[in-house]
C-alpha positions in Angstrom: 33.0 43.2 -21.0 29.6 44.0 -21.1 28.8 40.5 -22.4 31.0 38.4 -19.9 28.7 39.9 -16.6 25.4 38.9 -18.6 27.3 35.2 -19.3 28.2 35.4 -15.7 24.7 36.3 -14.6 23.4 33.9 -16.4 25.4 31.4 -15.4 24.9 32.3 -11.5 20.5 32.4 -11.9 21.0 28.2 -13.8 23.6 27.1 -10.5 21.0 28.8 -8.3 17.8 27.4 -10.0 19.4 24.1 -10.3 19.9 24.0 -5.8 16.2 24.3 -5.8 15.1 21.3 -4.0 11.5 19.0 -5.9 9.6 18.2 -3.3 5.8 17.0 -2.8 3.3 18.9 -1.9 -0.4 18.0 -0.4 -2.2 21.1 1.2 -4.4 18.7 2.3 -4.3 15.7 3.5 -6.4 13.4 5.7 -6.5 9.5 6.5 -4.0 8.6 4.7 -5.0 10.3 1.8 -3.9 14.0 -0.4 -6.1 15.8 -1.7 -4.9 17.8 -4.9 -1.2 16.5 -4.6 1.5 17.1 -6.9 5.0 18.2 -7.5 6.9 21.3 -6.6 10.0 23.0 -6.8 11.2 24.8 -3.7 11.4 28.4 -4.1 15.2 29.7 -2.6 17.8 27.9 -1.0 16.4 28.8 1.9 13.6 25.7 1.9 13.4 22.3 2.4 11.1 19.3 1.9 8.5 18.8 4.8 6.1 17.0 6.5 3.6 18.3 9.0 1.2 17.3 10.5 -1.6 19.2 12.5 -4.0 17.7 15.5 -6.9 19.2 16.7 -6.7 19.0 20.5 -10.6 18.4 21.0 -10.9 16.2 18.9 -7.8 13.8 19.6 -8.2 12.0 16.9 -8.3 14.1 13.6 -5.2 14.8 12.2 -4.5 16.4 9.2 -1.2 16.2 7.3 0.5 18.7 4.7 3.6 18.4 2.5 5.4 20.6 0.0 8.3 23.6 0.5 9.2 25.1 4.1 11.3 27.9 5.4 14.3 26.0 7.1 13.5 28.4 10.0 10.4 26.5 10.4 12.3 22.6 10.6 11.9 20.7 14.0 9.2 23.1 15.4 6.2 23.1 16.9 3.5 25.4 16.5 0.0 25.6 18.6 -2.8 28.2 17.3 -6.6 27.9 16.9 -9.2 27.8 13.8 -12.2 29.2 14.3 -11.8 28.5 17.9 -10.6 24.6 17.4 -7.0 24.4 19.4 -4.4 22.8 17.1 -0.7 22.0 17.7 1.6 21.0 14.1 4.5 20.1 13.6 7.5 20.2 10.5 9.8 17.1 10.1 11.9 18.5 7.2 14.6 16.6 5.1 17.0 18.2 2.2 17.3 16.0 -1.3 14.7 15.7 -3.9 11.3 14.0 -3.3 13.1 12.9 0.9 8.6 13.8 1.7 7.1 11.6 -0.2 7.3 10.0 -3.9 4.8 11.3 -6.7 1.9 9.0 -7.1 -0.1 8.3 -10.0 -3.3 9.2 -10.1 -6.3 7.3 -12.7 -9.7 7.8 -12.7 -11.9 5.7 -11.3 -13.1 4.3 -15.1 -9.7 3.4 -15.8 -9.3 1.6 -12.7 -12.6 -0.2 -13.6 -12.0 -0.8 -16.8 -8.3 -2.1 -15.5 -9.7 -4.8 -12.9 -12.6 -6.3 -15.6 -9.4 -7.0 -18.3 -7.3 -8.5 -15.4 -10.2 -10.5 -14.5 -11.2 -12.0 -18.1 -7.9 -12.0 -18.3 -7.4 -15.0 -15.9 -10.7 -16.7 -17.2 -9.3 -17.4 -20.8 -6.8 -20.6 -20.5 -5.4 -22.4 -23.6 
């Protein structure tokens, strides 16, 4: 009987883990570029993938972007606050399917990108 309950517990934990979302995480995005982005799995079933914006009221033109997992209670909310005396307004848009807040991106080093560009330019000069 003890083995039965262990088996049930393991199955429940697998089902719970399978229901967690995979989301794109971006702790800081500025000017359309994500810094330090990666893919993450949300911790529990109450979290959803989100995209968020924080706009500083004084500048109006500086908007920071974030992505990741967020508790469902904050979805669709607009929050205000201040950092070092600068007031900001932030809002969060949520979705509930894997990678719905942005596809994962392939990041390559500058040297690899330059090498590929040079090879492509050489390839175009070799005509038969």
